[in-house]
Coordinates of C-alpha atoms and ligand atoms in Angstrom, one line a residue:
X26 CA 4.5 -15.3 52.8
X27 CA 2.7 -12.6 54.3
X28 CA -0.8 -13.0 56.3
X29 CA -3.4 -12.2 53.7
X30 CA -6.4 -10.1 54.9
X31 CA -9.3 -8.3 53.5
X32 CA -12.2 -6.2 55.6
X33 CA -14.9 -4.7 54.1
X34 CA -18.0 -2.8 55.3
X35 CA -21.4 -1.5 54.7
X36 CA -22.3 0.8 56.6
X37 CA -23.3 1.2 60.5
X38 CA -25.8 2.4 62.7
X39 CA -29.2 1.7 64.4
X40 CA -29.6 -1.6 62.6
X41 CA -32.8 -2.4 64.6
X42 CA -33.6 -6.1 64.6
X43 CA -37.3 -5.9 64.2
X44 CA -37.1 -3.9 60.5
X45 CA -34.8 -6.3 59.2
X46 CA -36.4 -9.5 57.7
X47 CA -34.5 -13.2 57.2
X48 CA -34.7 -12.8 53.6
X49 CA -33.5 -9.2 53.8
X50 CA -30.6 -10.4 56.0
X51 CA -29.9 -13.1 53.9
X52 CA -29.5 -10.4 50.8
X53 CA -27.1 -8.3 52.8
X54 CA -25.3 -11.0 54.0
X55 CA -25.0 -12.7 50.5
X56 CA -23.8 -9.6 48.5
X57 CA -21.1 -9.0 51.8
X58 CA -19.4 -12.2 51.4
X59 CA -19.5 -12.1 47.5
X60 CA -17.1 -8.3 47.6
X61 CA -15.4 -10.3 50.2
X62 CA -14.9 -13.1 48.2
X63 CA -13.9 -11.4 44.8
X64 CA -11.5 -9.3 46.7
X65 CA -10.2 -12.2 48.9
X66 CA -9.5 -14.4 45.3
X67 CA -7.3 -11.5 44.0
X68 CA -5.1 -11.5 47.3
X69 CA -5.2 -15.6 47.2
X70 CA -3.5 -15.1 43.4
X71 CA -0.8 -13.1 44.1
X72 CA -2.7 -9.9 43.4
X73 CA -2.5 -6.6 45.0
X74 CA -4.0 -4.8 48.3
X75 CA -5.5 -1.9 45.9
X76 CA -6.8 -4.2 43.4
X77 CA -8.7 -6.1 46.2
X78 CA -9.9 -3.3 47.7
X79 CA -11.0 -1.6 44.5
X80 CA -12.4 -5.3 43.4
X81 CA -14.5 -5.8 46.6
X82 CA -16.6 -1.9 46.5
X83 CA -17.0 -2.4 43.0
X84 CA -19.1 -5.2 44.2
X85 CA -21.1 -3.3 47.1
X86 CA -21.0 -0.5 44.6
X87 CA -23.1 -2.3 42.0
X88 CA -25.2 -3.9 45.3
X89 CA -28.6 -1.5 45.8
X90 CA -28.7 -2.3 49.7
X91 CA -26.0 0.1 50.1
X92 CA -25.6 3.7 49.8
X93 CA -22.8 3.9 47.2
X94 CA -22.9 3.9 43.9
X95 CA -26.3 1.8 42.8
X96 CA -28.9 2.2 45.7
X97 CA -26.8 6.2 46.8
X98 CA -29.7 8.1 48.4
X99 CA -31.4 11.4 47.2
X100 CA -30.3 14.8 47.5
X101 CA -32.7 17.6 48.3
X102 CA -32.5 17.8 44.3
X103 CA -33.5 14.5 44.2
X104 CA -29.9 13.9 42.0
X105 CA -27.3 11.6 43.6
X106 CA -23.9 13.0 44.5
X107 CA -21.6 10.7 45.2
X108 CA -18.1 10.5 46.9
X109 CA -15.2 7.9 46.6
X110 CA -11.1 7.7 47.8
X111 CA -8.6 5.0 47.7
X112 CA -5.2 4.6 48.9
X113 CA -2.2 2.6 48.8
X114 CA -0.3 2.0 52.3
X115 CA 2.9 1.3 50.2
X116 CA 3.4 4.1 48.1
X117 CA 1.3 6.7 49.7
X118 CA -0.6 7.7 46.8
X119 CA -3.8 8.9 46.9
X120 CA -7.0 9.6 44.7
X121 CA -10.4 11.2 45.5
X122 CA -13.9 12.0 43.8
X123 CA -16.5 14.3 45.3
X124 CA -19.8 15.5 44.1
X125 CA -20.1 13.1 40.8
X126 CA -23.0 12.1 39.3
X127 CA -24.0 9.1 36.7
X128 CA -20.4 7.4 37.3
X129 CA -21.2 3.9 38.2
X130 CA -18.4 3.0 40.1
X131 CA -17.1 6.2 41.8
X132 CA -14.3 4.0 43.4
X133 CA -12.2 3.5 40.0
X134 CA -12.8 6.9 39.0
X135 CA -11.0 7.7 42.4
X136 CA -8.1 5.2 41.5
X137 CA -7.6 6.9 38.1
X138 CA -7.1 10.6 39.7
X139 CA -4.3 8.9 41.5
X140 CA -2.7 6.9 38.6
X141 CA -4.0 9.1 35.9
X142 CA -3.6 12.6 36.7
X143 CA -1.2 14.3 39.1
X144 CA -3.7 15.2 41.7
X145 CA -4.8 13.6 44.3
X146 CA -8.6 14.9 44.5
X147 CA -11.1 15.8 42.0
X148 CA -14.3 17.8 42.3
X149 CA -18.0 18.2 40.4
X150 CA -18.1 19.5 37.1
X151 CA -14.0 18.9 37.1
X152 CA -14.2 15.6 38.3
X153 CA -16.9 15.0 35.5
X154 CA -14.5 16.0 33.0
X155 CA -11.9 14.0 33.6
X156 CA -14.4 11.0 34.2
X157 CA -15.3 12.5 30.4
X158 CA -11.9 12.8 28.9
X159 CA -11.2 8.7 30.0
X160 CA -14.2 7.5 28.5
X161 CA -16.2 6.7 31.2
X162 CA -20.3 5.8 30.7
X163 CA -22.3 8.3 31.9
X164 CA -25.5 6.3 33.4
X165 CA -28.7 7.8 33.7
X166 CA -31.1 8.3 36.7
X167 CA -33.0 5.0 36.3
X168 CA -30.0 3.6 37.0
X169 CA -29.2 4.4 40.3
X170 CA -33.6 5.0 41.3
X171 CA -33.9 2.6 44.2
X172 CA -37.9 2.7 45.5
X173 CA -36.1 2.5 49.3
X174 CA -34.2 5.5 48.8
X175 CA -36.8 7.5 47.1
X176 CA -39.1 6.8 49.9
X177 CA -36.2 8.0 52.3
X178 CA -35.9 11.3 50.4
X179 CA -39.6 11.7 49.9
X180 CA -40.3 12.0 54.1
X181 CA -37.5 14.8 54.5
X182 CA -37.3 16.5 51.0
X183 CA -39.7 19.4 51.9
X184 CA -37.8 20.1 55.4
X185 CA -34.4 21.4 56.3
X186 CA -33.4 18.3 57.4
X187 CA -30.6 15.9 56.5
X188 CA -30.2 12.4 57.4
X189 CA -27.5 9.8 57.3
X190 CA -29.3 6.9 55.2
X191 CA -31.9 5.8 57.2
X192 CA -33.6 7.6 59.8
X193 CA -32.6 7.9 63.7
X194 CA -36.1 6.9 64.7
X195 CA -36.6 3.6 62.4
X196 CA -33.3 2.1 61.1
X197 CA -30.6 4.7 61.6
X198 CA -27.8 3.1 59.6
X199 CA -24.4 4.6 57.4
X200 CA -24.6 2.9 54.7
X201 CA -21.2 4.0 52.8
X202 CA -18.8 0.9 51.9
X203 CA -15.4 0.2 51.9
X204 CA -12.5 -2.3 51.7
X205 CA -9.0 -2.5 53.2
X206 CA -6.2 -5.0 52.6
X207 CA -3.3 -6.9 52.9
X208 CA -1.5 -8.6 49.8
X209 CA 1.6 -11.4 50.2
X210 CA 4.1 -8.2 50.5
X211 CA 2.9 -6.7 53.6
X212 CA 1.3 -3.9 51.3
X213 CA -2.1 -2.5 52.5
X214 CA -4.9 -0.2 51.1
X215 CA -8.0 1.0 51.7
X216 CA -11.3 2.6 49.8
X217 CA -14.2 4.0 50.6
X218 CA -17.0 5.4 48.6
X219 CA -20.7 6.6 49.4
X220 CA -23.9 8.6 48.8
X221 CA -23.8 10.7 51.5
X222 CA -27.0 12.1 53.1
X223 CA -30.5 11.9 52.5
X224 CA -31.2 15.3 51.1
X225 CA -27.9 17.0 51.6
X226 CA -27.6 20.6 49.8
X227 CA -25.3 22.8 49.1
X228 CA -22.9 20.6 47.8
X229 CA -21.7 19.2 51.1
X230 CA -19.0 16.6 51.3
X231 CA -18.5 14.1 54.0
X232 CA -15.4 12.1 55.6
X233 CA -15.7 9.6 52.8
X234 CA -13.1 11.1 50.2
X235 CA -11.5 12.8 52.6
X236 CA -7.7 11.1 52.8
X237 CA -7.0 11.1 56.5
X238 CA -10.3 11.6 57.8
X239 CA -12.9 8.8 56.3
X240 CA -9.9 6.8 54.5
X241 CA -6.4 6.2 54.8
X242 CA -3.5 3.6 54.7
X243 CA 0.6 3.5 55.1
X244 CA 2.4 0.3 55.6
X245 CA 4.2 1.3 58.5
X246 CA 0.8 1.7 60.0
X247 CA -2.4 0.4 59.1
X248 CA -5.2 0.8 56.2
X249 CA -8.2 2.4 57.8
X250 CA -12.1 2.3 55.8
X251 CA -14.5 4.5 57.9
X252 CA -18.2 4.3 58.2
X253 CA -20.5 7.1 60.4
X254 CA -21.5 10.9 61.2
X255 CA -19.1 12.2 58.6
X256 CA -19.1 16.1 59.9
X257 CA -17.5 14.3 63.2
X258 CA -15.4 12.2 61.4
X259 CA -13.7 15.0 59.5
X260 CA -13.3 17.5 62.7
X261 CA -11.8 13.8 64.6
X262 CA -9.2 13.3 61.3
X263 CA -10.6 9.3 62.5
X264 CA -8.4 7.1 60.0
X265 CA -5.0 9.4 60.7
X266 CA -6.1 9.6 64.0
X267 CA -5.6 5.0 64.7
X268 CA -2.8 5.6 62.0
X269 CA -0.6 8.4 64.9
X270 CA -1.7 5.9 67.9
X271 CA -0.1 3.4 66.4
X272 CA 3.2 5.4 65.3
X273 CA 3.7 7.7 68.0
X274 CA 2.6 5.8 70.9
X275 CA 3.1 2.4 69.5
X276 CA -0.4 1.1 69.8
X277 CA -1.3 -2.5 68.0
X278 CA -3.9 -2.1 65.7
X279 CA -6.7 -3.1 67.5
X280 CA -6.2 -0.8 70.6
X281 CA -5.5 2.3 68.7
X282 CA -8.7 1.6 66.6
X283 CA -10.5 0.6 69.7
X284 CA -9.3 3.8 71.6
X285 CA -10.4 5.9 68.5
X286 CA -14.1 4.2 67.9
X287 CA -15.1 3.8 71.6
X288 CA -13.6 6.9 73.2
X289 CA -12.2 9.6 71.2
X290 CA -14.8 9.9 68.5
X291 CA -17.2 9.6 71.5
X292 CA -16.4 12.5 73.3
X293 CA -16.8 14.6 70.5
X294 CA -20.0 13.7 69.7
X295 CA -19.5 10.9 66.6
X296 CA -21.2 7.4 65.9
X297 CA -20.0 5.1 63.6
X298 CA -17.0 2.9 63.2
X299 CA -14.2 2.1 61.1
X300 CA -12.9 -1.4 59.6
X301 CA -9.0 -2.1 59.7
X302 CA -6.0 -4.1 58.9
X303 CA -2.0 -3.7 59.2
X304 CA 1.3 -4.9 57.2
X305 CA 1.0 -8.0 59.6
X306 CA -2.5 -9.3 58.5
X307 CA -4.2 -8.1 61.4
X308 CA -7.8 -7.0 61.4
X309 CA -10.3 -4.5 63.8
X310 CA -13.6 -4.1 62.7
X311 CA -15.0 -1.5 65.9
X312 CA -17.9 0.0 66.2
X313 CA -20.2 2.4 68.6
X314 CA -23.4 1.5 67.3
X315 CA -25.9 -1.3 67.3
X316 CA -24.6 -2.5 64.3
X317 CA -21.8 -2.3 61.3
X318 CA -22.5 -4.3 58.0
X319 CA -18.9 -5.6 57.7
X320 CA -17.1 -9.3 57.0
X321 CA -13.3 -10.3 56.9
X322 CA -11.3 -13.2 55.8
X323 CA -7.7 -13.9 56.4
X324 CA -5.3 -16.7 55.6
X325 CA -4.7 -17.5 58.8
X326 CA -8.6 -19.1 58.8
X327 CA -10.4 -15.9 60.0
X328 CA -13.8 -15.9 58.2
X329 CA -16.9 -13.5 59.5
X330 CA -20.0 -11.8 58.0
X331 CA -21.7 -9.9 60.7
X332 CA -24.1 -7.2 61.2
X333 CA -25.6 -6.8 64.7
X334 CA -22.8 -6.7 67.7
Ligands
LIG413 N1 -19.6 8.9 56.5 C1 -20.6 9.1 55.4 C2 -20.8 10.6 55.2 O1 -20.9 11.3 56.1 C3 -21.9 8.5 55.6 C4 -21.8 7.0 55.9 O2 -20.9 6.5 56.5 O3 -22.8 6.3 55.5 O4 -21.0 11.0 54.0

Protein backbone atom coordinates (compact mmCIF):
# COMPACT_ATOMS: atom_id res chain seq x y z
CA UNK A 1 0.00 0.00 0.00
CA UNK A 2 0.77 3.43 -0.64
CA UNK A 3 2.38 5.91 2.13
CA UNK A 4 -0.61 7.78 3.44
CA UNK A 5 -0.06 11.61 4.09
CA UNK A 6 -2.11 14.58 4.82
CA UNK A 7 -0.70 18.52 5.39
CA UNK A 8 -2.74 21.10 6.20
CA UNK A 9 -2.22 24.84 7.06
CA UNK A 10 -3.40 27.98 8.55
CA UNK A 11 -1.96 30.51 7.53
CA UNK A 12 1.71 32.24 7.87
CA UNK A 13 3.38 35.28 8.81
CA UNK A 14 4.74 37.43 11.65
CA UNK A 15 3.31 35.10 14.27
CA UNK A 16 5.02 37.16 17.10
CA UNK A 17 5.50 35.13 20.29
CA UNK A 18 4.52 37.81 22.76
CA UNK A 19 0.69 38.32 21.27
CA UNK A 20 0.04 34.80 21.34
CA UNK A 21 -1.23 33.44 24.75
CA UNK A 22 -0.95 29.43 26.04
CA UNK A 23 -4.58 29.17 25.99
CA UNK A 24 -4.71 30.88 22.58
CA UNK A 25 -1.97 28.52 21.35
CA UNK A 26 -3.62 25.70 22.84
CA UNK A 27 -6.99 26.72 20.61
CA UNK A 28 -4.98 26.87 17.41
CA UNK A 29 -3.23 24.00 18.06
CA UNK A 30 -6.34 21.94 19.06
CA UNK A 31 -8.62 22.88 16.07
CA UNK A 32 -5.14 22.06 13.69
CA UNK A 33 -4.91 18.58 14.74
CA UNK A 34 -8.77 17.99 14.79
CA UNK A 35 -8.88 18.95 10.46
CA UNK A 36 -5.85 16.81 10.65
CA UNK A 37 -7.28 14.20 12.28
CA UNK A 38 -10.78 14.05 10.40
CA UNK A 39 -8.92 14.15 7.15
CA UNK A 40 -6.12 11.63 8.28
CA UNK A 41 -9.30 9.03 9.40
CA UNK A 42 -10.71 9.23 5.83
CA UNK A 43 -7.16 8.28 4.24
CA UNK A 44 -6.75 5.53 7.20
CA UNK A 45 -10.36 3.97 5.68
CA UNK A 46 -9.54 3.64 2.33
CA UNK A 47 -10.91 7.00 1.40
CA UNK A 48 -9.82 9.44 -1.14
CA UNK A 49 -6.99 12.38 -1.30
CA UNK A 50 -9.99 14.99 -2.32
CA UNK A 51 -12.32 13.77 0.26
CA UNK A 52 -9.44 14.28 2.94
CA UNK A 53 -8.58 17.45 1.79
CA UNK A 54 -12.09 18.72 1.41
CA UNK A 55 -12.83 16.96 5.05
CA UNK A 56 -9.92 18.68 6.85
CA UNK A 57 -10.80 22.81 5.60
CA UNK A 58 -14.18 22.05 6.17
CA UNK A 59 -12.89 21.79 9.66
CA UNK A 60 -10.55 25.10 9.69
CA UNK A 61 -13.43 26.48 7.72
CA UNK A 62 -15.91 26.15 10.49
CA UNK A 63 -12.77 27.14 13.10
CA UNK A 64 -13.06 31.35 13.75
CA UNK A 65 -9.15 31.60 14.34
CA UNK A 66 -8.74 31.38 10.76
CA UNK A 67 -9.50 33.56 7.97
CA UNK A 68 -11.68 31.22 5.84
CA UNK A 69 -15.00 30.74 5.91
CA UNK A 70 -16.20 31.38 9.80
CA UNK A 71 -13.70 34.02 11.40
CA UNK A 72 -12.91 35.56 7.06
CA UNK A 73 -11.95 39.19 7.68
CA UNK A 74 -13.86 42.45 6.57
CA UNK A 75 -13.86 44.07 3.44
CA UNK A 76 -13.79 47.84 3.08
CA UNK A 77 -17.79 47.07 2.82
CA UNK A 78 -17.55 45.48 5.93
CA UNK A 79 -19.15 42.18 3.82
CA UNK A 80 -16.94 39.08 3.58
CA UNK A 81 -15.80 37.77 0.22
CA UNK A 82 -14.54 34.77 0.20
CA UNK A 83 -12.36 32.49 -2.22
CA UNK A 84 -11.89 28.61 -2.34
CA UNK A 85 -10.20 25.81 -5.16
CA UNK A 86 -9.59 22.18 -5.02
CA UNK A 87 -7.91 19.80 -7.13
CA UNK A 88 -7.37 16.31 -7.85
CA UNK A 89 -3.56 15.21 -8.78
CA UNK A 90 -5.14 12.17 -10.55
CA UNK A 91 -7.52 13.32 -12.83
CA UNK A 92 -6.62 16.94 -13.22
CA UNK A 93 -9.86 18.33 -12.51
CA UNK A 94 -10.34 21.43 -11.16
CA UNK A 95 -12.95 23.70 -9.36
CA UNK A 96 -12.82 27.36 -8.09
CA UNK A 97 -15.12 29.97 -6.17
CA UNK A 98 -14.28 33.66 -5.96
CA UNK A 99 -16.06 36.56 -4.49
CA UNK A 100 -19.00 34.52 -2.54
CA UNK A 101 -20.65 35.59 0.20
CA UNK A 102 -22.88 33.72 3.06
CA UNK A 103 -21.60 30.12 1.79
CA UNK A 104 -20.30 28.45 4.76
CA UNK A 105 -18.04 26.23 3.46
CA UNK A 106 -16.61 27.82 0.22
CA UNK A 107 -14.40 24.67 -0.20
CA UNK A 108 -17.39 22.28 -1.31
CA UNK A 109 -18.96 24.85 -3.26
CA UNK A 110 -15.49 24.75 -5.14
CA UNK A 111 -15.63 20.87 -5.44
CA UNK A 112 -19.15 21.05 -6.93
CA UNK A 113 -18.02 23.55 -9.94
CA UNK A 114 -15.67 20.78 -10.72
CA UNK A 115 -18.04 17.77 -10.40
CA UNK A 116 -21.22 19.63 -11.03
CA UNK A 117 -20.84 21.97 -13.79
CA UNK A 118 -18.44 21.89 -16.70
CA UNK A 119 -16.37 24.74 -15.62
CA UNK A 120 -13.67 24.88 -13.74
CA UNK A 121 -14.12 28.49 -11.92
CA UNK A 122 -17.07 30.37 -10.83
CA UNK A 123 -17.43 34.05 -9.94
CA UNK A 124 -19.84 36.53 -7.61
CA UNK A 125 -23.20 36.84 -8.42
CA UNK A 126 -22.67 33.65 -10.89
CA UNK A 127 -21.07 31.70 -8.44
CA UNK A 128 -24.06 32.64 -6.03
CA UNK A 129 -26.36 31.21 -8.41
CA UNK A 130 -25.15 28.10 -8.81
CA UNK A 131 -24.46 27.89 -4.96
CA UNK A 132 -28.50 28.77 -5.35
CA UNK A 133 -29.53 26.36 -7.94
CA UNK A 134 -27.82 23.25 -5.59
CA UNK A 135 -29.53 24.20 -2.55
CA UNK A 136 -26.96 25.63 -0.63
CA UNK A 137 -27.89 27.70 2.98
CA UNK A 138 -27.34 31.10 2.56
CA UNK A 139 -25.97 32.14 6.18
CA UNK A 140 -26.25 35.53 7.38
CA UNK A 141 -23.70 38.11 8.71
CA UNK A 142 -23.79 37.01 12.39
CA UNK A 143 -22.55 34.12 11.30
CA UNK A 144 -19.35 34.75 10.06
CA UNK A 145 -18.98 38.47 12.77
CA UNK A 146 -15.88 37.50 14.66
CA UNK A 147 -15.10 40.60 17.31
CA UNK A 148 -11.12 39.92 16.21
CA UNK A 149 -11.83 40.62 12.72
CA UNK A 150 -14.04 43.49 13.17
CA UNK A 151 -11.49 45.16 15.26
CA UNK A 152 -9.01 44.39 12.33
CA UNK A 153 -11.23 46.18 9.80
CA UNK A 154 -12.27 48.90 12.14
CA UNK A 155 -8.26 50.42 12.38
CA UNK A 156 -7.92 50.42 8.47
CA UNK A 157 -11.59 50.79 7.14
CA UNK A 158 -11.40 54.66 6.76
CA UNK A 159 -7.81 54.48 4.91
CA UNK A 160 -6.76 53.14 1.55
CA UNK A 161 -5.05 50.57 3.03
CA UNK A 162 -5.25 46.80 2.74
CA UNK A 163 -3.83 44.20 4.91
CA UNK A 164 -3.23 40.51 4.83
CA UNK A 165 -5.07 39.35 8.17
CA UNK A 166 -3.30 40.76 10.78
CA UNK A 167 -1.20 43.75 10.65
CA UNK A 168 2.73 43.98 9.75
CA UNK A 169 3.38 45.95 12.87
CA UNK A 170 1.52 43.59 15.59
CA UNK A 171 0.92 39.96 14.35
CA UNK A 172 1.32 39.93 10.62
CA UNK A 173 -0.04 36.52 9.79
CA UNK A 174 -2.03 34.75 6.34
CA UNK A 175 -4.46 33.21 7.70
CA UNK A 176 -6.04 31.20 4.55
CA UNK A 177 -6.14 27.35 5.06
CA UNK A 178 -5.63 24.41 3.17
CA UNK A 179 -5.16 20.66 2.84
CA UNK A 180 -3.18 18.32 0.55
CA UNK A 181 -3.10 14.57 0.37
CA UNK A 182 -2.11 11.24 -0.39
CA UNK A 183 -4.69 8.27 -0.42
CA UNK A 184 -3.51 4.24 -0.66
CA UNK A 185 -3.36 4.79 -4.65
CA UNK A 186 -0.72 7.21 -4.90
CA UNK A 187 -3.52 9.84 -5.77
CA UNK A 188 -3.01 13.43 -4.35
CA UNK A 189 -5.06 16.70 -4.04
CA UNK A 190 -4.99 19.81 -2.70
CA UNK A 191 -7.56 22.81 -1.45
CA UNK A 192 -7.28 25.98 -0.36
CA UNK A 193 -9.81 28.48 0.67
CA UNK A 194 -9.64 32.11 2.42
CA UNK A 195 -10.97 35.56 3.26
CA UNK A 196 -8.63 37.49 1.63
CA UNK A 197 -7.64 41.02 2.93
CA UNK A 198 -8.66 43.20 5.53
CA UNK A 199 -10.54 45.69 3.64
CA UNK A 200 -9.93 44.70 0.17
CA UNK A 201 -12.18 46.62 -2.65
CA UNK A 202 -12.87 46.46 -5.81
CA UNK A 203 -13.49 43.02 -5.97
CA UNK A 204 -9.88 41.83 -5.87
CA UNK A 205 -9.04 38.14 -5.93
CA UNK A 206 -5.89 36.57 -4.53
CA UNK A 207 -3.66 33.39 -5.32
CA UNK A 208 -6.08 31.35 -3.31
CA UNK A 209 -8.57 30.11 -6.16
CA UNK A 210 -6.28 30.59 -8.50
CA UNK A 211 -5.31 26.79 -10.02
CA UNK A 212 -1.63 26.99 -10.61
CA UNK A 213 -0.86 29.90 -8.55
CA UNK A 214 -2.20 29.46 -4.77
CA UNK A 215 -3.31 25.64 -5.44
CA UNK A 216 -2.51 22.90 -7.50
CA UNK A 217 -1.91 19.04 -7.72
CA UNK A 218 -0.96 16.17 -10.52
CA UNK A 219 0.17 12.83 -9.57
CA UNK A 220 3.15 12.84 -11.53
CA UNK A 221 4.11 15.74 -9.43
CA UNK A 222 3.04 16.90 -6.32
CA UNK A 223 -0.18 18.60 -4.57
CA UNK A 224 0.70 22.07 -3.60
CA UNK A 225 -1.69 24.34 -0.73
CA UNK A 226 -0.23 27.91 -0.58
CA UNK A 227 -0.41 30.45 2.13
CA UNK A 228 1.13 34.36 1.82
CA UNK A 229 1.18 37.80 -0.22
CA UNK A 230 -1.27 36.61 -2.83
CA UNK A 231 -0.50 39.49 -5.60
CA UNK A 232 3.22 37.79 -5.46
CA UNK A 233 1.98 34.52 -5.42
CA UNK A 234 -0.09 34.94 -8.59
CA UNK A 235 2.80 37.04 -10.69
CA UNK A 236 5.39 33.78 -9.16
CA UNK A 237 2.49 30.90 -10.61
CA UNK A 238 4.03 29.40 -6.84
CA UNK A 239 2.19 25.86 -6.74
CA UNK A 240 3.01 25.23 -10.80
CA UNK A 241 6.10 26.76 -10.25
CA UNK A 242 7.44 23.39 -7.36
CA UNK A 243 5.14 21.28 -9.69
CA UNK A 244 7.84 22.30 -13.27
CA UNK A 245 10.95 21.93 -10.77
CA UNK A 246 10.04 18.79 -10.10
CA UNK A 247 9.09 17.63 -13.88
CA UNK A 248 11.50 19.36 -15.89
CA UNK A 249 14.46 19.41 -13.74
CA UNK A 250 13.65 16.43 -11.66
CA UNK A 251 13.74 18.02 -8.37
CA UNK A 252 12.29 15.81 -5.08
CA UNK A 253 9.67 17.45 -3.58
CA UNK A 254 11.23 19.07 -0.84
CA UNK A 255 14.01 20.88 -2.89
CA UNK A 256 11.80 22.23 -5.55
CA UNK A 257 9.40 23.50 -2.75
CA UNK A 258 12.43 24.67 -0.80
CA UNK A 259 13.91 26.43 -3.92
CA UNK A 260 10.44 28.02 -4.62
CA UNK A 261 9.67 29.33 -0.75
CA UNK A 262 13.21 30.44 0.09
CA UNK A 263 14.56 31.81 -3.10
CA UNK A 264 12.35 32.35 -6.01
CA UNK A 265 9.33 33.90 -4.36
CA UNK A 266 11.99 35.95 -2.48
CA UNK A 267 13.52 37.68 -5.13
CA UNK A 268 10.40 38.92 -6.29
CA UNK A 269 9.34 40.38 -3.33
CA UNK A 270 6.72 37.49 -1.66
CA UNK A 271 6.37 36.09 2.02
CA UNK A 272 4.59 33.28 2.80
CA UNK A 273 4.86 29.49 2.23
CA UNK A 274 3.32 26.66 0.82
CA UNK A 275 2.49 23.02 2.43
CA UNK A 276 3.21 19.81 0.16
CA UNK A 277 2.98 16.27 -0.57
CA UNK A 278 3.73 13.77 -3.61
CA UNK A 279 2.38 10.28 -5.15
CA UNK A 280 5.19 8.77 -2.74
CA UNK A 281 3.78 10.14 0.63
CA UNK A 282 6.24 12.69 0.93
CA UNK A 283 5.65 15.99 2.77
CA UNK A 284 7.40 19.90 2.72
CA UNK A 285 5.77 22.27 4.78
CA UNK A 286 8.43 25.61 3.93
CA UNK A 287 8.07 28.80 4.87
CA UNK A 288 9.83 32.47 4.76
CA UNK A 289 8.29 33.80 7.71
CA UNK A 290 8.38 33.69 11.44
CA UNK A 291 5.76 31.32 11.41
CA UNK A 292 3.11 28.94 9.36
CA UNK A 293 0.09 27.39 11.26
CA UNK A 294 0.46 23.95 9.66
CA UNK A 295 0.54 19.99 10.97
CA UNK A 296 1.01 16.63 9.08
CA UNK A 297 0.60 13.00 9.68
CA UNK A 298 1.80 10.15 7.65
CA UNK A 299 1.72 6.42 7.91
CA UNK A 300 4.99 6.05 8.01
CA UNK A 301 4.79 7.66 11.92
CA UNK A 302 5.27 11.37 10.91
CA UNK A 303 3.08 13.38 13.30
CA UNK A 304 3.59 17.40 13.80
CA UNK A 305 1.49 20.50 14.77
CA UNK A 306 3.66 23.45 14.62
CA UNK A 307 3.45 27.15 14.45
CA UNK A 308 6.62 29.13 15.13
CA UNK A 309 9.95 27.77 13.08
N1 LIG B 1 -2.92 34.28 -0.09
C1 LIG B 1 -4.13 34.85 0.47
C2 LIG B 1 -4.59 35.99 -0.40
O1 LIG B 1 -3.76 36.73 -0.91
C3 LIG B 1 -3.94 35.37 1.84
C4 LIG B 1 -3.46 34.38 2.82
O2 LIG B 1 -2.70 33.47 2.48
O3 LIG B 1 -3.87 34.52 3.98
O4 LIG B 1 -5.79 36.19 -0.53
Amino acid sequence: MNTLSIAIHGGAGTLVKGMMTPELEARYKNDLKLALDKGYAILEAGGTAIDAVEVAVKVLEDSPLFNAGKGSVFTATESHEMDASIMDGNTLNAGAVSLITGIKNPISLARDVMEKSEHVFLAGEGAMQFAKELDYTIENDTYFYDDFRHQQWLEIKDTDRFQLDHAKKKDSKFGTVGAVACDQDGNIAAATSTGGMTNKKWGRVGDSPMIGAGNYANNKTCAISCTGSGEFFIRGVVAYDVSCLMEHKNMSLKAASEEVIHKRILEIGGDGGLIAVDANGNVAMPFNTEGMYRASKTSAGVEEVSIYK
